[in-house]
Short mmCIF file of C-alpha atoms in Angstrom, two decimals:
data_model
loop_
_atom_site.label_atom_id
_atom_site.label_comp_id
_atom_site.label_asym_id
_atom_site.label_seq_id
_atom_site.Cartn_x
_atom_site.Cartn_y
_atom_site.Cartn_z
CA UNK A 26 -10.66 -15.79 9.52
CA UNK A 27 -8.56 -18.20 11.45
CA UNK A 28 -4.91 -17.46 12.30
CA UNK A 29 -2.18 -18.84 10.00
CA UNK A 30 -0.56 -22.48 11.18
CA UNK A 31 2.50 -20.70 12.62
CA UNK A 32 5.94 -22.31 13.64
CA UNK A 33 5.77 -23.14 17.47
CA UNK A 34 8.12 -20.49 19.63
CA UNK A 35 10.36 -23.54 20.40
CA UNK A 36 11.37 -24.29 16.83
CA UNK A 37 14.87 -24.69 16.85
CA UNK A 38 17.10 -21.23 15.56
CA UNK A 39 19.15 -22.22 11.99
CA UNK A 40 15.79 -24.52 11.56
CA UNK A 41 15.95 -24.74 7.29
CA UNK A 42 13.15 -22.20 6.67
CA UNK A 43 13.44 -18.88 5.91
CA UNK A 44 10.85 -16.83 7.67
CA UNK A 45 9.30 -13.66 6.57
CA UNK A 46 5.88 -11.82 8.63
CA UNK A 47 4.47 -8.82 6.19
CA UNK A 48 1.62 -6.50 7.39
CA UNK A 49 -0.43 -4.67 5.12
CA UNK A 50 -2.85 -2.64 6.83
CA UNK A 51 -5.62 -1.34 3.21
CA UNK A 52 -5.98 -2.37 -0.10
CA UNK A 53 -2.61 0.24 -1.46
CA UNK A 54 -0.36 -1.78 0.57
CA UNK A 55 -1.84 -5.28 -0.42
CA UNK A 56 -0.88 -4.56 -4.14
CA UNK A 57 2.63 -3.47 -2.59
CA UNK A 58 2.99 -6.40 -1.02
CA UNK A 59 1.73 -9.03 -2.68
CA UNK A 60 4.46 -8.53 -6.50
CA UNK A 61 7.27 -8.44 -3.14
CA UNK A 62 6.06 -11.97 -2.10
CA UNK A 63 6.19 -13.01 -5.83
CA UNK A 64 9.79 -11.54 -5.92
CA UNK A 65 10.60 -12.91 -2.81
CA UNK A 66 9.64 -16.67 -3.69
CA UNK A 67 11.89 -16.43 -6.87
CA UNK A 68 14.63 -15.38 -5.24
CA UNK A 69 14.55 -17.41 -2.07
CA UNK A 70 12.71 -20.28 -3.23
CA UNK A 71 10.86 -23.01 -1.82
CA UNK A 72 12.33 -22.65 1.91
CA UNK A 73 10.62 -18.94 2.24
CA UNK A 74 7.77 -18.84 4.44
CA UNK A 75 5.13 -16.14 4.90
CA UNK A 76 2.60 -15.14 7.26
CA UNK A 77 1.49 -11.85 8.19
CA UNK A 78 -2.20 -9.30 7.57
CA UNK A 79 -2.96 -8.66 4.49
CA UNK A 80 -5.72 -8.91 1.66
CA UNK A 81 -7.46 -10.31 -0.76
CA UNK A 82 -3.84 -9.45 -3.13
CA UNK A 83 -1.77 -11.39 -0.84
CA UNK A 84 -3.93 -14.25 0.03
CA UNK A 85 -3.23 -14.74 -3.76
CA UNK A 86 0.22 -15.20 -3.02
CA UNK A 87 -0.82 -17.84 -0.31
CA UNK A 88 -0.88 -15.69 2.55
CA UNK A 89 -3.51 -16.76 5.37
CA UNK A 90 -4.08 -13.43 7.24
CA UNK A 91 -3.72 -13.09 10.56
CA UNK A 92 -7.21 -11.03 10.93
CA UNK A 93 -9.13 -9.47 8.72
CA UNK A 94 -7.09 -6.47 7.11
CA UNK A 95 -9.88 -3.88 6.68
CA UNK A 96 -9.55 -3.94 10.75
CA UNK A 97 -6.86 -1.89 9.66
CA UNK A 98 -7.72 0.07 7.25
CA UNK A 99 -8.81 3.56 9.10
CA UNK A 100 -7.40 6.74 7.63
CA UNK A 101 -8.02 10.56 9.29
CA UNK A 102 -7.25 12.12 12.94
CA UNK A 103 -11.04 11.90 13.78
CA UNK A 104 -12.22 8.55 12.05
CA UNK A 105 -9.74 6.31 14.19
CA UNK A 106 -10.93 7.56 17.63
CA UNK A 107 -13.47 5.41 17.69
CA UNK A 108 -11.96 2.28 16.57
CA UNK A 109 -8.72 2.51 19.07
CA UNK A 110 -9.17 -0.53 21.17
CA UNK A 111 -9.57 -2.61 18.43
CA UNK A 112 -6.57 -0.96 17.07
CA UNK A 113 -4.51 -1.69 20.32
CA UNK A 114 -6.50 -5.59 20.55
CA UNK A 115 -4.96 -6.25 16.67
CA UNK A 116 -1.58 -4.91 17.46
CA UNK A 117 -1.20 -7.26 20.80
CA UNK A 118 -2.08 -10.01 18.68
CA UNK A 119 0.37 -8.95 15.72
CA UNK A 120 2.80 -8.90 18.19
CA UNK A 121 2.77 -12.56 19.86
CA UNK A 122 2.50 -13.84 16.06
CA UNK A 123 5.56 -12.43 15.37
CA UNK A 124 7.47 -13.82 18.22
CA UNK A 125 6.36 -16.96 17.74
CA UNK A 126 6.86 -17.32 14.06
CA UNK A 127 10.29 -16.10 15.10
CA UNK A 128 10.95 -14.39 11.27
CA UNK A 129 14.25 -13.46 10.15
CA UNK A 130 12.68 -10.23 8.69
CA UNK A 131 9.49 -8.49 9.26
CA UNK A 132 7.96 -6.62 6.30
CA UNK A 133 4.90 -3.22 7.56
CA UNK A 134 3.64 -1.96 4.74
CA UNK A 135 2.37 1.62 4.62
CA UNK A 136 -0.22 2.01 7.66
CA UNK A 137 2.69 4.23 9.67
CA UNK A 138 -0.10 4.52 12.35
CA UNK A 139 -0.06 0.53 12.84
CA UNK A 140 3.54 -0.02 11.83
CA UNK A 141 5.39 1.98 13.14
CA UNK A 142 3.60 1.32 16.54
CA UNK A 143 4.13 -2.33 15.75
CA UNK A 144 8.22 -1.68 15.42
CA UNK A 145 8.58 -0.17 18.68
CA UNK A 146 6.91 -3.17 20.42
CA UNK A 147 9.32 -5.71 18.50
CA UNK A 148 12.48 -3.20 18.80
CA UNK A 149 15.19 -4.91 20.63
CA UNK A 150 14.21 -8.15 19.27
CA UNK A 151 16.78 -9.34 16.98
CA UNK A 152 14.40 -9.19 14.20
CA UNK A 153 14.84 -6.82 11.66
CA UNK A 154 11.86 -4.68 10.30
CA UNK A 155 11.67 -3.24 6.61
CA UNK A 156 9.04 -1.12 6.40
CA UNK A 157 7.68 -0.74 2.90
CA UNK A 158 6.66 3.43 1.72
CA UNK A 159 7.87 6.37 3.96
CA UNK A 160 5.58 8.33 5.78
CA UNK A 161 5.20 11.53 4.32
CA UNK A 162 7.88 13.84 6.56
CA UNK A 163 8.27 16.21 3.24
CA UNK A 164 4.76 16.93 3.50
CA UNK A 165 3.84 17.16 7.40
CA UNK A 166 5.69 16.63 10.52
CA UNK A 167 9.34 16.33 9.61
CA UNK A 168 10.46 15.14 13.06
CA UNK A 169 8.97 11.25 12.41
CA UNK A 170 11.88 10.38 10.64
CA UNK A 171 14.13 11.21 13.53
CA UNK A 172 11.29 8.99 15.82
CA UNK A 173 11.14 6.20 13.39
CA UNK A 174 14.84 5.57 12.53
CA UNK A 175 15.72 3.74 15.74
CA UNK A 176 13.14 1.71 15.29
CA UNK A 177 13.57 0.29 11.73
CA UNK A 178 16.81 -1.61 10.04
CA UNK A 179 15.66 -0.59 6.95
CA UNK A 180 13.50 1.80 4.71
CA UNK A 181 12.35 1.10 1.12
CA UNK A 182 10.61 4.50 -0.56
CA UNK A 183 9.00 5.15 -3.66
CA UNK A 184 9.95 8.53 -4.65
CA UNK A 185 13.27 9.41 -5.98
CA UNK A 186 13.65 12.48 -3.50
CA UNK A 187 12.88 10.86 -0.49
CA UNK A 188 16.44 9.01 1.08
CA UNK A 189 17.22 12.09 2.39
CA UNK A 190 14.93 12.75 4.81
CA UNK A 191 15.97 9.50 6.71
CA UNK A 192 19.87 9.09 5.95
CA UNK A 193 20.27 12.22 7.53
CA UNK A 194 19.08 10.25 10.72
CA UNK A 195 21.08 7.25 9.98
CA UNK A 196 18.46 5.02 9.24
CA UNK A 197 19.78 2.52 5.63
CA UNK A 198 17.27 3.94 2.98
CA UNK A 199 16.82 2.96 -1.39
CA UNK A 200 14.59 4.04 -3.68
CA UNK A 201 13.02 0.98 -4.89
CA UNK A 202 10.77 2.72 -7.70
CA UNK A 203 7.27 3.25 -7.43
CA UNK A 204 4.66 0.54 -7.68
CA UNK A 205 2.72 2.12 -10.62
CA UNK A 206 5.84 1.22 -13.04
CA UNK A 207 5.07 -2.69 -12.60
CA UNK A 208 1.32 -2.54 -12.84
CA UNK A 209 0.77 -0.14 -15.59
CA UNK A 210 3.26 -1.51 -17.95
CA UNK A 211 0.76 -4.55 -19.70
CA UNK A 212 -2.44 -1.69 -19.37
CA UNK A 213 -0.52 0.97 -21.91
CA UNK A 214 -0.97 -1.64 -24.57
CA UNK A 215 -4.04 -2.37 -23.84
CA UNK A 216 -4.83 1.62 -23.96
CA UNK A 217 -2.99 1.81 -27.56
CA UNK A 218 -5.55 -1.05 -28.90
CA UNK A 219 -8.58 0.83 -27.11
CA UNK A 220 -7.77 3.96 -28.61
CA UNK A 221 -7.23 2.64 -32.24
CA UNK A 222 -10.42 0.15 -32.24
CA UNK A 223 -12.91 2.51 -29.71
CA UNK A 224 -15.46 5.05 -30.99
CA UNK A 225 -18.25 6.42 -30.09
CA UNK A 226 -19.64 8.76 -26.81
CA UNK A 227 -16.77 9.20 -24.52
CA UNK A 228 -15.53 6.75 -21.39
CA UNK A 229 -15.11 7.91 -18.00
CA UNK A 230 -13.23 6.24 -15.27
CA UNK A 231 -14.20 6.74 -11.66
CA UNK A 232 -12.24 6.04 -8.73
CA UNK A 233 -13.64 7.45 -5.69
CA UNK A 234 -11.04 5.45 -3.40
CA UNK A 235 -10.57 2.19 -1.75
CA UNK A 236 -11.91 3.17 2.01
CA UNK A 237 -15.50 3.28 3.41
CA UNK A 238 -14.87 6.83 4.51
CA UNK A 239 -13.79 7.89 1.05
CA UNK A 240 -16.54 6.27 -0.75
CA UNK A 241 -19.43 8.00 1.20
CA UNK A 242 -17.93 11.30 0.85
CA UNK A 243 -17.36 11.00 -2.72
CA UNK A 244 -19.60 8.57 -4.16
CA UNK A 245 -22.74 11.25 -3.76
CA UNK A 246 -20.81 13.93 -5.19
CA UNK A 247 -19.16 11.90 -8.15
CA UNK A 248 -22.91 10.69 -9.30
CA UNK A 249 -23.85 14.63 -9.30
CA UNK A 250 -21.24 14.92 -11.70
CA UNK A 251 -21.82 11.67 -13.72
CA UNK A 252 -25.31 13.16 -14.41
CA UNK A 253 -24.26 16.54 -15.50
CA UNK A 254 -21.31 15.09 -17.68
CA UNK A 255 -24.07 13.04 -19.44
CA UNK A 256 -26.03 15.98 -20.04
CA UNK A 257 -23.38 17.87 -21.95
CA UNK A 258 -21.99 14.32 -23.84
CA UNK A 259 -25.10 12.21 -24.13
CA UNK A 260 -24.55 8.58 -23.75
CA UNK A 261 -21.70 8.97 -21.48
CA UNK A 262 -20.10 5.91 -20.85
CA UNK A 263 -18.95 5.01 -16.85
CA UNK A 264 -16.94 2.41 -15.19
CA UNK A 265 -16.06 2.02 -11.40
CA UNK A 266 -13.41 -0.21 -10.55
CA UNK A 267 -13.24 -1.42 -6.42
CA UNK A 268 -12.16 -4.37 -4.88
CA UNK A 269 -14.23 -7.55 -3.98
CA UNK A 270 -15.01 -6.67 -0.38
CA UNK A 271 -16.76 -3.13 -1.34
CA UNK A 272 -18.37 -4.10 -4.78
CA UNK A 273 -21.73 -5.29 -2.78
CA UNK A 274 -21.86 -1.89 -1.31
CA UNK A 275 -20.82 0.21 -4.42
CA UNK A 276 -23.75 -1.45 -6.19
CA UNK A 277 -26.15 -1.09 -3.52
CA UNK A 278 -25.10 3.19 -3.54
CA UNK A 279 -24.91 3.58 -7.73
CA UNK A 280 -28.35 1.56 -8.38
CA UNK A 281 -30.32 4.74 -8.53
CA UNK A 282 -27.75 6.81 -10.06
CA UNK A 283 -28.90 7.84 -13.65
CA UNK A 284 -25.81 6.64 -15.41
CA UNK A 285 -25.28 3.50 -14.23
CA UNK A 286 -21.68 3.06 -14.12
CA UNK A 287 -19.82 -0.89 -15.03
CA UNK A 288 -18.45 -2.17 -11.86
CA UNK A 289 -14.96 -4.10 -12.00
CA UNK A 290 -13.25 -6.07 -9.34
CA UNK A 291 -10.50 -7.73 -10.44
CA UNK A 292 -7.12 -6.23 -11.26
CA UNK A 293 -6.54 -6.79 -14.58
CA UNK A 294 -9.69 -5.52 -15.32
CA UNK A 295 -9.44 -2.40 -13.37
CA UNK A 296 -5.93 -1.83 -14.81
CA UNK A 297 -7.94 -1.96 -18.24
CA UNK A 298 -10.96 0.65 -17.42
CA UNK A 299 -8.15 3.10 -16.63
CA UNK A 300 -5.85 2.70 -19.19
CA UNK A 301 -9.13 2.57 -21.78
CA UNK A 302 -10.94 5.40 -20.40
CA UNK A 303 -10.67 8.98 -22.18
CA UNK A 304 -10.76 11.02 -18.92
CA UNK A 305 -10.97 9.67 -15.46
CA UNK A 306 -12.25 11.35 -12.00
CA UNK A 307 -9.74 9.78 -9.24
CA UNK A 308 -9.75 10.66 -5.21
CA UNK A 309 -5.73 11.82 -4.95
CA UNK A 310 -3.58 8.73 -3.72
CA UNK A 311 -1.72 5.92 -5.68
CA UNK A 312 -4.21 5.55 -8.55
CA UNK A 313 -3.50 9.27 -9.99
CA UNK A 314 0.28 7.82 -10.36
CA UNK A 315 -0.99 4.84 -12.49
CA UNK A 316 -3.24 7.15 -14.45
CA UNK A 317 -0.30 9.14 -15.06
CA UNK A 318 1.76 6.65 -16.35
CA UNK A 319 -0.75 4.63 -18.53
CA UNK A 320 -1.47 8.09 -20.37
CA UNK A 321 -5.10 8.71 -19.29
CA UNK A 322 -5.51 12.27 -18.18
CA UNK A 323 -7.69 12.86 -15.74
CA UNK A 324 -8.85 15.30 -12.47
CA UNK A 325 -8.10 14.69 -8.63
CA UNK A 326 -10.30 15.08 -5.95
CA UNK A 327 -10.54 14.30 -2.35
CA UNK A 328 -12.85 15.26 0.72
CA UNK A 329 -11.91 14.46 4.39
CA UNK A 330 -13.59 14.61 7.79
CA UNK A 331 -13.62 18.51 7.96
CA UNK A 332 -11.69 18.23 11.49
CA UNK A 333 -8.88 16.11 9.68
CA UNK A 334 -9.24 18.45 6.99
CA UNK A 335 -8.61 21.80 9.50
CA UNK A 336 -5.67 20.28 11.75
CA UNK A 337 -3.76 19.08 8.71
CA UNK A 338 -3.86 22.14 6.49
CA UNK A 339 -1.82 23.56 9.87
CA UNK A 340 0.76 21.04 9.19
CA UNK A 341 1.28 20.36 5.33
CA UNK A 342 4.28 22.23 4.38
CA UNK A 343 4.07 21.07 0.61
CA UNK A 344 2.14 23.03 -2.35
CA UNK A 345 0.15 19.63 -4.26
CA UNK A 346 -1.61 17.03 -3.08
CA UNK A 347 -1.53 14.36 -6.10
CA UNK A 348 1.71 12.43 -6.67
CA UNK A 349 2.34 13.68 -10.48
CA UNK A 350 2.53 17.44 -9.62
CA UNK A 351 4.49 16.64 -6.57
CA UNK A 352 7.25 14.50 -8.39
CA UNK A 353 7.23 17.50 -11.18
CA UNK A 354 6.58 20.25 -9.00
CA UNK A 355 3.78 22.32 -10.46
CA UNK A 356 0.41 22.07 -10.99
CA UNK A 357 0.50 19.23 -14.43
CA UNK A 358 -3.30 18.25 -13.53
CA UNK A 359 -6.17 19.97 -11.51
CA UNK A 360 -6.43 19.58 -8.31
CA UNK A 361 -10.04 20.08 -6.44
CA UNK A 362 -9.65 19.40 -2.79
CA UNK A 363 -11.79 19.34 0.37
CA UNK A 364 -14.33 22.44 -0.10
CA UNK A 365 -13.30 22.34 -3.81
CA UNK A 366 -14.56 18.99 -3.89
CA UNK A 367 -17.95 20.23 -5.98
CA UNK A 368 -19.76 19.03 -8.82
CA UNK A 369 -19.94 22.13 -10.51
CA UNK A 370 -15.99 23.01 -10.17
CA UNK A 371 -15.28 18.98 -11.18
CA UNK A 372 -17.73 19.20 -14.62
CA UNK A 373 -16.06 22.06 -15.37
CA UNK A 374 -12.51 20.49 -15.56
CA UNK A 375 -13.62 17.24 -17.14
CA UNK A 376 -15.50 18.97 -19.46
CA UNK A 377 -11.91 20.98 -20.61
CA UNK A 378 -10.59 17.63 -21.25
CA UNK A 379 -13.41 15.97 -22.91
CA UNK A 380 -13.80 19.39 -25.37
CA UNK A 381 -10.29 20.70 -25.82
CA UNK A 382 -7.49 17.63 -27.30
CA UNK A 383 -4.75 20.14 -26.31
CA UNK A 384 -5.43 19.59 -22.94
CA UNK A 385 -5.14 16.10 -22.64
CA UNK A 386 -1.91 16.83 -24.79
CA UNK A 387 -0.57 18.60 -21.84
CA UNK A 388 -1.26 16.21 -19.29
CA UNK A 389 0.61 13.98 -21.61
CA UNK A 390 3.37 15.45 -21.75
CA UNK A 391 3.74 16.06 -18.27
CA UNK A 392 3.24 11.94 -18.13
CA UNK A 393 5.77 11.50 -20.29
CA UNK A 394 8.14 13.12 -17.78
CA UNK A 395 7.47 11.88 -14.61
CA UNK A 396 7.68 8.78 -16.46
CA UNK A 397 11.69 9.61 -17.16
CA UNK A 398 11.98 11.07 -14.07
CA UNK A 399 10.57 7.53 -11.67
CA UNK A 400 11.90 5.02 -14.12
CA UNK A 401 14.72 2.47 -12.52
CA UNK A 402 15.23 0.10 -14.68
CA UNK A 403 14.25 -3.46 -12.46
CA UNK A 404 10.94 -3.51 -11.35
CA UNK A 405 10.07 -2.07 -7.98
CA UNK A 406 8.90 -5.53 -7.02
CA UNK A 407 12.31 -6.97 -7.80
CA UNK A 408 14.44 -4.04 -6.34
CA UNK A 409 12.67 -4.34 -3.09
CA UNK A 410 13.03 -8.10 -2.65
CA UNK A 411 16.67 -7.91 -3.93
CA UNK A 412 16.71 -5.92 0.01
CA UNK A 413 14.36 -7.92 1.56
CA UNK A 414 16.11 -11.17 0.78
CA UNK A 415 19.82 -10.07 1.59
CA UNK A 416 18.36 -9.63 5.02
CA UNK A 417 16.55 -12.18 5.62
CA UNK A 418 19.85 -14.25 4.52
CA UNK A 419 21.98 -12.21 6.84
CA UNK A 420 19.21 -12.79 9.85
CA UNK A 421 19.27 -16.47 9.16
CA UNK A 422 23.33 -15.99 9.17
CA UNK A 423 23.79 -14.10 12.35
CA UNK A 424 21.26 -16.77 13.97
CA UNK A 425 23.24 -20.08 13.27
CA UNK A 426 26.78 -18.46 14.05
CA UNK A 427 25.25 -17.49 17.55
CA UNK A 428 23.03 -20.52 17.82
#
């Protein structure tokens, strides 16, 4: 992938283009950031300019990454050892983008490891950075929010009890909304028309996770439980949505698996299988939020590196893993982590919701008020970019008047 055609470092400052470098380091923060560019086009129209790392979301939105993002993309204390000069290599070359594309705002997205490491190299600058989803200092390791707030201008979170935990370091925080209110919103009518048009055996969405690492721990154990679901509701239906780059692979690893599950790429497709699907089997992250809010009950799961898995259960101070019981604090859906992470233990809870309507009623429910309790009126997209612009303009400001 080549790099982007970017504005020489001798452009002149209060040039007419308004300059914005985003970095999204997986798939999550692609889907973040590529609504923001939308939102940012319509609000600063045809003199914005973006370059930056991201995916296949983004390029959409005519971004021309950089590198390739899944250089980024590492998750886990042990998995990124291995990969750390390449790490260091990507974030040198970030870094000399950025100063010459000279933006009046730069955008990190998620990856704290890569962005926040990023922020300290371009701190002192004169460019602002926004980074896009907190790091998780109400879960583990409190103290990064005291580390990070020098180094940002400004902090856009998804969850309403966040602020907090950076104000109290001075660092300019809003709740923006979560992401899952824009994306599920045209999937819950699809799920009404599914559920009054679909009979038949039962549907089953699978979502074993958007990272190499996640889908070779959980891929074997989610056909195990494919299988044994079949056995108890025969002609079990299956569908696995991923994204482009891991569909060759995904295929490859379900061919001999003895319910072949439908493989979707594309978002509106994927937004679909989940909102369709009468239970769904999700590794814990952003997807159990959308699942949530399109209505579809369903069980997390997740398996680490056993390593990760030891040094972090010495550091998370919170109760839940998956967003829903987090935001409502108690345990709405199963959660079957890490040694929990079993077929046996994961039929068992699917098969409560397949057999027993009054439990998907009670995941329902519990939908139905995180639902009240994220909602924000504008979308997320739009709040965020509302932010994102009124710096930029500012930057662009501050430049001519000292130019």
């Amino acid at each position: 992938m080549t790099e982007p055609d970017l504005p020489a470092a001798s452009a002149p400052v209060g040039e007419s283009d308004l300059r914005v470098f985003m970095v999204a380091g997986e798939p999550s923060g692609d889907a973040l950031a590529a609504p923001l560019i939308a939102a940012l086009r319509r609000r600063l129209g045809p003199r914005l300019r973006i370059a930056g790392i991201g995916g296949e979301r983004m390029a959409e939105q005519g971004l021309q990454s950089l590198f390739p993002m899944t250089d980024l993309a590492l998750m886990g204390l042990v998995e990124v050892v291995p990969h750390i000069p390449r790490l260091l290599r990507r974030l040198r070359e970030a870094e000399a983008a950025i100063r010459r594309f000279r933006p009046h705002a730069v955008v990190t997205v998620d990856a704290p490891g890569f962005s926040f490491r990023l922020a300290a190299r371009l701190r002192g600058g004169g460019i602002p950075v926004i980074h896009y989803v907190a790091p998780t200092v109400w879960a583990w390791r409190p103290g990064r929010a005291r580390r990070i707030a020098p180094l940002l201008h400004h902090l856009l979170v998804l969850l309403p009890f966040e602020p907090p935990w950076f104000e109290r370091w001075g660092l300019p925080t809003s709740y923006v909304g979560h992401p899952a209110l824009e994306a599920v919103r045209p999937a819950t009518a699809d799920r009404s028309a599914a559920e009054r048009s679909r009979g038949g055996p039962p549907r089953i969405c699978l979502l074993p996770g958007s990272r190499r690492g996640e889908l070779r721990r959980h891929l074997p154990v989610f056909a195990k439980v494919l299988h044994r679901l079949n056995e108890r509701h025969p002609g079990l239906q299956a569908v696995l949505p991923t994204v482009p780059s891991l569909a060759g692979s995904i295929s490859r690893a379900v061919a001999d698996w003895p319910v072949a599950p439908e493989i979707v790429v594309d978002r509106p497709a994927t937004l679909r299988a989940m909102a369709s699907a009468d239970v769904a089997l999700a590794a814990s992250g952003t997807v159990t939020l959308e699942l949530a809010l399109m209505g579809t009950p369903f069980v997390a799961t997740y398996r680490m590196n056993p390593l990760t898995a030891a040094v972090l259960r010495r550091l998370v101070r919170v109760r839940y893993a998956t967003l829903v019981n987090l935001v409502l604090d108690r345990p709405a859906v199963p959660e079957l982590l890490q040694e929990r992470c079993r077929p046996d233990l994961l039929v068992a809870a699917l098969d409560r919701l397949l057999g027993d309507p009054a439990e998907g009623r009670a995941q329902r429910a519990a939908f139905a008020e995180l639902a009240r309790r994220l909602e924000v009126g504008a979308p997320p997209s739009e709040r965020a970019a509302e932010i994102v612009a009124d710096i930029v303009l500012k930057t662009e400001g501050s430049r001519r008047r000292s130019g």
